[in-house]
PDB file of C-alpha atoms in Angstrom:
ATOM      1  CA  MET A  78      -0.103  -0.048  -0.163  1.00 80.00           C
ATOM      2  CA  PRO A  79       1.321   3.213  -0.888  1.00 87.00           C
ATOM      3  CA  VAL A  80       2.019   5.950   1.795  1.00 92.00           C
ATOM      4  CA  SER A  81       3.244  10.035   1.774  1.00 92.00           C
ATOM      5  CA  ARG A  82       6.635  10.730   1.244  1.00 94.00           C
ATOM      6  CA  GLU A  83       5.406  12.234   4.807  1.00 94.00           C
ATOM      7  CA  ASP A  84       4.377   9.271   6.971  1.00 94.00           C
ATOM      8  CA  GLY A  85       6.981   7.696   5.479  1.00 93.00           C
ATOM      9  CA  GLN A  86      10.117  10.139   6.996  1.00 96.00           C
ATOM     10  CA  ARG A  87       8.640  10.385  10.011  1.00 94.00           C
ATOM     11  CA  THR A  88       7.802   6.860  10.679  1.00 95.00           C
ATOM     12  CA  LEU A  89      11.820   6.624   9.959  1.00 93.00           C
ATOM     13  CA  GLU A  90      13.913   9.338  12.298  1.00 94.00           C
ATOM     14  CA  SER A  91      10.852   8.402  15.307  1.00 94.00           C
ATOM     15  CA  LEU A  92      11.948   4.220  14.382  1.00 94.00           C
ATOM     16  CA  GLN A  93      15.251   6.373  14.018  1.00 94.00           C
ATOM     17  CA  VAL A  94      15.539   3.673  11.340  1.00 94.00           C
ATOM     18  CA  SER A  95      17.372   3.472   8.023  1.00 94.00           C
ATOM     19  CA  THR A  96      16.009   2.892   4.627  1.00 95.00           C
ATOM     20  CA  ARG A  97      19.045   0.276   4.724  1.00 96.00           C
ATOM     21  CA  SER A  98      17.061  -1.459   6.768  1.00 95.00           C
ATOM     22  CA  PRO A  99      14.791  -4.233   5.716  1.00 96.00           C
ATOM     23  CA  MET A 100      11.346  -2.521   8.302  1.00 96.00           C
ATOM     24  CA  GLY A 101      13.165   0.857   7.134  1.00 96.00           C
ATOM     25  CA  ALA A 102      13.141   0.573   3.551  1.00 96.00           C
ATOM     26  CA  LEU A 103       8.878  -0.806   4.973  1.00 95.00           C
ATOM     27  CA  ALA A 104       8.164   2.542   7.082  1.00 96.00           C
ATOM     28  CA  PHE A 105       9.120   4.635   4.011  1.00 96.00           C
ATOM     29  CA  HIS A 106       7.851   2.913   1.015  1.00 96.00           C
ATOM     30  CA  THR A 107       4.611   0.995   1.797  1.00 96.00           C
ATOM     31  CA  GLY A 108       2.283   1.825   4.194  1.00 95.00           C
ATOM     32  CA  GLY A 109       2.015  -1.250   5.400  1.00 96.00           C
ATOM     33  CA  LEU A 110       1.697  -5.009   3.328  1.00 96.00           C
ATOM     34  CA  LEU A 111      -0.665  -7.853   3.453  1.00 96.00           C
ATOM     35  CA  VAL A 112       0.471 -11.233   3.455  1.00 97.00           C
ATOM     36  CA  ASP A 113      -1.197 -14.504   2.650  1.00 96.00           C
ATOM     37  CA  HIS A 114      -4.184 -12.313   1.566  1.00 95.00           C
ATOM     38  CA  GLY A 115      -4.869 -10.074   4.699  1.00 96.00           C
ATOM     39  CA  TRP A 116      -4.182 -12.840   6.211  1.00 97.00           C
ATOM     40  CA  LEU A 117      -0.835 -11.271   7.953  1.00 98.00           C
ATOM     41  CA  ARG A 118      -0.586  -6.878   7.747  1.00 97.00           C
ATOM     42  CA  ILE A 119       2.758  -5.945   8.772  1.00 98.00           C
ATOM     43  CA  LEU A 120       2.999  -2.535   9.344  1.00 97.00           C
ATOM     44  CA  GLY A 121       4.947   0.720   7.967  1.00 96.00           C
ATOM     45  CA  GLY A 122       4.998   3.736   6.899  1.00 96.00           C
ATOM     46  CA  GLY A 123       0.870   3.785   7.616  1.00 94.00           C
ATOM     47  CA  CYS A 124      -2.057   5.468   4.975  1.00 93.00           C
ATOM     48  CA  ASP A 125      -4.983   5.725   4.565  1.00 90.00           C
ATOM     49  CA  GLU A 126      -6.152   2.335   3.633  1.00 90.00           C
ATOM     50  CA  PHE A 127      -3.783   1.054   6.405  1.00 90.00           C
ATOM     51  CA  PRO A 128      -4.056   3.824   9.725  1.00 91.00           C
ATOM     52  CA  ARG A 129      -1.203   2.236  11.409  1.00 92.00           C
ATOM     53  CA  ALA A 130       2.310   3.110  10.821  1.00 95.00           C
ATOM     54  CA  LEU A 131       4.531   1.572  13.065  1.00 96.00           C
ATOM     55  CA  ASP A 132       5.626   4.162  15.700  1.00 95.00           C
ATOM     56  CA  ARG A 133       2.485   6.267  15.984  1.00 95.00           C
ATOM     57  CA  TRP A 134       0.526   2.541  17.103  1.00 95.00           C
ATOM     58  CA  ASN A 135       3.765   2.270  18.644  1.00 94.00           C
ATOM     59  CA  HIS A 136       3.517   4.928  20.755  1.00 93.00           C
ATOM     60  CA  VAL A 137       7.244   5.425  20.079  1.00 91.00           C
ATOM     61  CA  GLY A 138       7.988   8.556  22.207  1.00 87.00           C
ATOM     62  CA  ALA A 139       5.265   7.818  24.460  1.00 91.00           C
ATOM     63  CA  THR A 140       4.757   4.706  26.996  1.00 91.00           C
ATOM     64  CA  PRO A 141       4.917   2.158  24.562  1.00 92.00           C
ATOM     65  CA  ARG A 142       1.619   0.689  23.936  1.00 93.00           C
ATOM     66  CA  CYS A 143       3.590  -3.158  23.863  1.00 94.00           C
ATOM     67  CA  HIS A 144       6.397  -2.722  27.248  1.00 92.00           C
ATOM     68  CA  HIS A 145       8.404  -5.567  25.352  1.00 94.00           C
ATOM     69  CA  GLY A 146       9.373  -4.467  22.703  1.00 95.00           C
ATOM     70  CA  LEU A 147       7.889  -3.013  19.487  1.00 97.00           C
ATOM     71  CA  LEU A 148       4.519  -4.306  17.560  1.00 98.00           C
ATOM     72  CA  ILE A 149       5.242  -4.683  13.657  1.00 98.00           C
ATOM     73  CA  ALA A 150       2.519  -6.841  11.889  1.00 98.00           C
ATOM     74  CA  ASP A 151      -0.817  -9.091  12.906  1.00 97.00           C
ATOM     75  CA  ASP A 152      -2.941 -11.544  11.961  1.00 98.00           C
ATOM     76  CA  LEU A 153      -6.848 -12.235  10.855  1.00 97.00           C
ATOM     77  CA  VAL A 154      -7.448 -13.691  14.344  1.00 97.00           C
ATOM     78  CA  GLY A 155      -5.989 -11.226  17.092  1.00 96.00           C
ATOM     79  CA  GLY A 156      -2.363 -12.565  17.027  1.00 97.00           C
ATOM     80  CA  PHE A 157       0.686  -9.618  17.483  1.00 98.00           C
ATOM     81  CA  PHE A 158       4.259 -10.279  16.599  1.00 99.00           C
ATOM     82  CA  ALA A 159       6.224  -7.745  17.905  1.00 98.00           C
ATOM     83  CA  TRP A 160      10.270  -7.697  18.279  1.00 97.00           C
ATOM     84  CA  PHE A 161      11.065  -7.511  21.683  1.00 96.00           C
ATOM     85  CA  ARG A 162      13.902  -5.679  23.274  1.00 92.00           C
ATOM     86  CA  GLU A 163      15.139  -8.685  24.790  1.00 91.00           C
ATOM     87  CA  PRO A 164      16.129 -10.645  23.365  1.00 91.00           C
ATOM     88  CA  ARG A 165      15.537  -8.888  19.849  1.00 94.00           C
ATOM     89  CA  THR A 166      14.213 -11.428  18.780  1.00 98.00           C
ATOM     90  CA  ILE A 167      10.283 -11.517  17.019  1.00 98.00           C
ATOM     91  CA  HIS A 168       8.035 -12.593  20.064  1.00 98.00           C
ATOM     92  CA  TYR A 169       4.049 -14.025  18.413  1.00 98.00           C
ATOM     93  CA  LEU A 170       1.688 -12.997  21.071  1.00 97.00           C
ATOM     94  CA  ALA A 171      -1.261 -16.418  20.456  1.00 96.00           C
ATOM     95  CA  PRO A 172      -4.586 -15.883  20.492  1.00 96.00           C
ATOM     96  CA  ASP A 173      -5.342 -19.275  21.828  1.00 94.00           C
ATOM     97  CA  THR A 174      -2.862 -19.119  24.318  1.00 94.00           C
ATOM     98  CA  LEU A 175      -2.778 -15.581  25.445  1.00 95.00           C
ATOM     99  CA  GLU A 176       1.112 -16.016  25.767  1.00 95.00           C
ATOM    100  CA  TRP A 177       3.805 -14.344  23.552  1.00 96.00           C
ATOM    101  CA  GLU A 178       6.227 -16.825  21.553  1.00 97.00           C
ATOM    102  CA  ASP A 179       9.740 -17.357  21.083  1.00 98.00           C
ATOM    103  CA  LEU A 180      10.379 -17.086  16.867  1.00 98.00           C
ATOM    104  CA  GLY A 181      13.713 -17.147  16.840  1.00 97.00           C
ATOM    105  CA  PHE A 182      13.907 -14.499  14.436  1.00 97.00           C
ATOM    106  CA  GLY A 183      15.037 -11.631  13.852  1.00 97.00           C
ATOM    107  CA  TYR A 184      13.338  -9.348  12.267  1.00 97.00           C
ATOM    108  CA  THR A 185      15.058  -9.330   8.270  1.00 97.00           C
ATOM    109  CA  ASP A 186      14.420 -13.321   8.943  1.00 98.00           C
ATOM    110  CA  TRP A 187      10.776 -13.517  10.182  1.00 98.00           C
ATOM    111  CA  LEU A 188      10.345 -10.988   6.768  1.00 98.00           C
ATOM    112  CA  ARG A 189      11.054 -13.296   5.039  1.00 98.00           C
ATOM    113  CA  TRP A 190       9.645 -16.170   6.587  1.00 98.00           C
ATOM    114  CA  THR A 191       6.295 -14.363   6.597  1.00 98.00           C
ATOM    115  CA  PHE A 192       6.262 -15.084   2.808  1.00 97.00           C
ATOM    116  CA  THR A 193       7.280 -19.140   3.318  1.00 97.00           C
ATOM    117  CA  GLU A 194       4.709 -22.231   3.255  1.00 97.00           C
ATOM    118  CA  ALA A 195       7.025 -22.805   6.683  1.00 98.00           C
ATOM    119  CA  PHE A 196       4.661 -19.334   7.762  1.00 98.00           C
ATOM    120  CA  ARG A 197       0.684 -20.608   5.936  1.00 97.00           C
ATOM    121  CA  THR A 198       1.550 -23.984   8.013  1.00 97.00           C
ATOM    122  CA  PHE A 199       2.366 -21.950  11.485  1.00 97.00           C
ATOM    123  CA  ALA A 200      -0.629 -19.797  10.825  1.00 96.00           C
ATOM    124  CA  SER A 201      -3.205 -23.355   9.772  1.00 95.00           C
ATOM    125  CA  ASP A 202      -4.369 -24.145  12.848  1.00 92.00           C
ATOM    126  CA  PHE A 203      -6.598 -21.155  12.679  1.00 94.00           C
ATOM    127  CA  ARG A 204      -8.332 -20.864   9.230  1.00 96.00           C
ATOM    128  CA  TRP A 205     -10.886 -22.174   7.680  1.00 96.00           C
ATOM    129  CA  ASP A 206     -12.527 -23.138   5.008  1.00 96.00           C
ATOM    130  CA  GLY A 207     -13.767 -19.796   3.307  1.00 96.00           C
ATOM    131  CA  TRP A 208     -11.857 -17.745   5.996  1.00 97.00           C
ATOM    132  CA  GLU A 209     -10.292 -15.935   3.010  1.00 96.00           C
ATOM    133  CA  LYS A 210     -13.730 -13.662   2.066  1.00 95.00           C
ATOM    134  CA  GLU A 211     -13.824 -12.514   6.048  1.00 95.00           C
ATOM    135  CA  VAL A 212     -10.881 -10.779   5.240  1.00 95.00           C
ATOM    136  CA  PRO A 213     -11.750  -6.782   7.277  1.00 94.00           C
ATOM    137  CA  ARG A 214     -10.245  -3.661   6.665  1.00 92.00           C
ATOM    138  CA  ALA A 215      -6.211  -3.707   7.493  1.00 92.00           C
ATOM    139  CA  ASP A 216      -6.924  -2.057  11.086  1.00 92.00           C
ATOM    140  CA  GLN A 217      -9.471  -4.419  11.794  1.00 95.00           C
ATOM    141  CA  ALA A 218      -9.339  -8.285  12.583  1.00 96.00           C
ATOM    142  CA  LEU A 219     -12.311 -11.053  13.023  1.00 97.00           C
ATOM    143  CA  GLY A 220     -13.304 -10.938  16.747  1.00 95.00           C
ATOM    144  CA  ILE A 221     -13.939 -14.731  17.333  1.00 95.00           C
ATOM    145  CA  TYR A 222     -16.562 -15.503  20.295  1.00 94.00           C
ATOM    146  CA  PRO A 223     -15.994 -17.870  22.417  1.00 94.00           C
ATOM    147  CA  PRO A 224     -12.841 -17.016  22.435  1.00 94.00           C
ATOM    148  CA  LEU A 225      -9.564 -19.039  20.674  1.00 94.00           C
ATOM    149  CA  PHE A 226      -8.494 -19.473  24.215  1.00 92.00           C
ATOM    150  CA  THR A 227     -11.476 -20.557  26.083  1.00 90.00           C
ATOM    151  CA  GLU A 228     -11.533 -23.991  24.269  1.00 80.00           C
ATOM    152  CA  LYS A 229     -10.706 -27.076  21.572  1.00 80.00           C
ATOM    153  CA  SER A 230     -13.402 -26.405  19.173  1.00 86.00           C
ATOM    154  CA  HIS A 231     -12.565 -25.428  15.472  1.00 90.00           C
ATOM    155  CA  ILE A 232     -12.483 -21.689  14.231  1.00 94.00           C
ATOM    156  CA  SER A 233     -15.042 -22.642  12.328  1.00 94.00           C
ATOM    157  CA  LYS A 234     -17.864 -23.555  14.523  1.00 93.00           C
ATOM    158  CA  ARG A 235     -16.695 -20.145  16.558  1.00 95.00           C
ATOM    159  CA  ALA A 236     -18.879 -16.164  15.757  1.00 95.00           C
ATOM    160  CA  ARG A 237     -16.958 -14.452  14.181  1.00 96.00           C
ATOM    161  CA  ARG A 238     -16.895 -10.897  12.980  1.00 97.00           C
ATOM    162  CA  ALA A 239     -14.907  -6.489  12.417  1.00 97.00           C
ATOM    163  CA  VAL A 240     -13.547  -5.364  14.421  1.00 97.00           C
ATOM    164  CA  PRO A 241     -10.990  -2.968  15.176  1.00 97.00           C
ATOM    165  CA  ILE A 242      -7.377  -3.847  16.240  1.00 96.00           C
ATOM    166  CA  ASP A 243      -7.118  -1.602  18.768  1.00 94.00           C
ATOM    167  CA  GLU A 244     -10.348  -4.087  20.445  1.00 96.00           C
ATOM    168  CA  VAL A 245      -8.928  -6.624  20.098  1.00 96.00           C
ATOM    169  CA  TRP A 246      -5.176  -5.483  21.295  1.00 96.00           C
ATOM    170  CA  LEU A 247      -7.232  -4.326  24.734  1.00 95.00           C
ATOM    171  CA  LEU A 248      -9.290  -7.588  25.013  1.00 94.00           C
ATOM    172  CA  ILE A 249      -5.864 -10.270  24.456  1.00 94.00           C
ATOM    173  CA  ASN A 250      -4.213  -7.936  26.727  1.00 93.00           C
ATOM    174  CA  GLN A 251      -6.774  -7.991  29.050  1.00 93.00           C
ATOM    175  CA  PHE A 252      -7.674 -11.450  29.552  1.00 91.00           C
ATOM    176  CA  ALA A 253      -3.818 -12.967  29.747  1.00 89.00           C
ATOM    177  CA  ASP A 254      -3.866 -10.219  32.626  1.00 88.00           C
ATOM    178  CA  GLN A 255      -6.665 -11.810  34.479  1.00 88.00           C
ATOM    179  CA  LEU A 256      -6.158 -15.173  33.287  1.00 84.00           C
ATOM    180  CA  ARG A 257      -1.993 -14.751  35.279  1.00 80.00           C
ATOM    181  CA  THR A 258      -3.960 -13.086  38.527  1.00 78.00           C
ATOM    182  CA  GLU A 259      -6.209 -16.680  38.972  1.00 65.00           C
TER     183      GLU A 259
END
């Protein structure tokens, strides 16, 4: 998706990265990427169709949205990818466990992985026949009821509707906090 030069430049400066890095190139040259028919949304510099720029979504320069590191992507079913400060690897906040899973990749290797069959295999447990027809706008994910962490029935048997990604982020973190204190 296209990004304005001003938004790309602002994102680069906020993140203090160069266009020679894959993250910087994405932030400067794209509003974001939709991968695998929109299953995965990788953040860039933001645009009208993909309004979540890396810097603004992460509240760079203010209280961060994710205290572990930089949120870099999310998926259709409410999973979130973050580049952790320690260790400097990509982690996945899984919607079925509400736990951060270390994927063991740096940003560049993770980005390559998202375009492989291995990524589709990673996501396969959360897919159902016809999921491609349910992909909402890039600033939304599917709210799933009952939530994926509550029972083991297949996702195809659950209610699904498009909800703002901000709401999904808030809810998944509230659920995770509640379960940790019980």
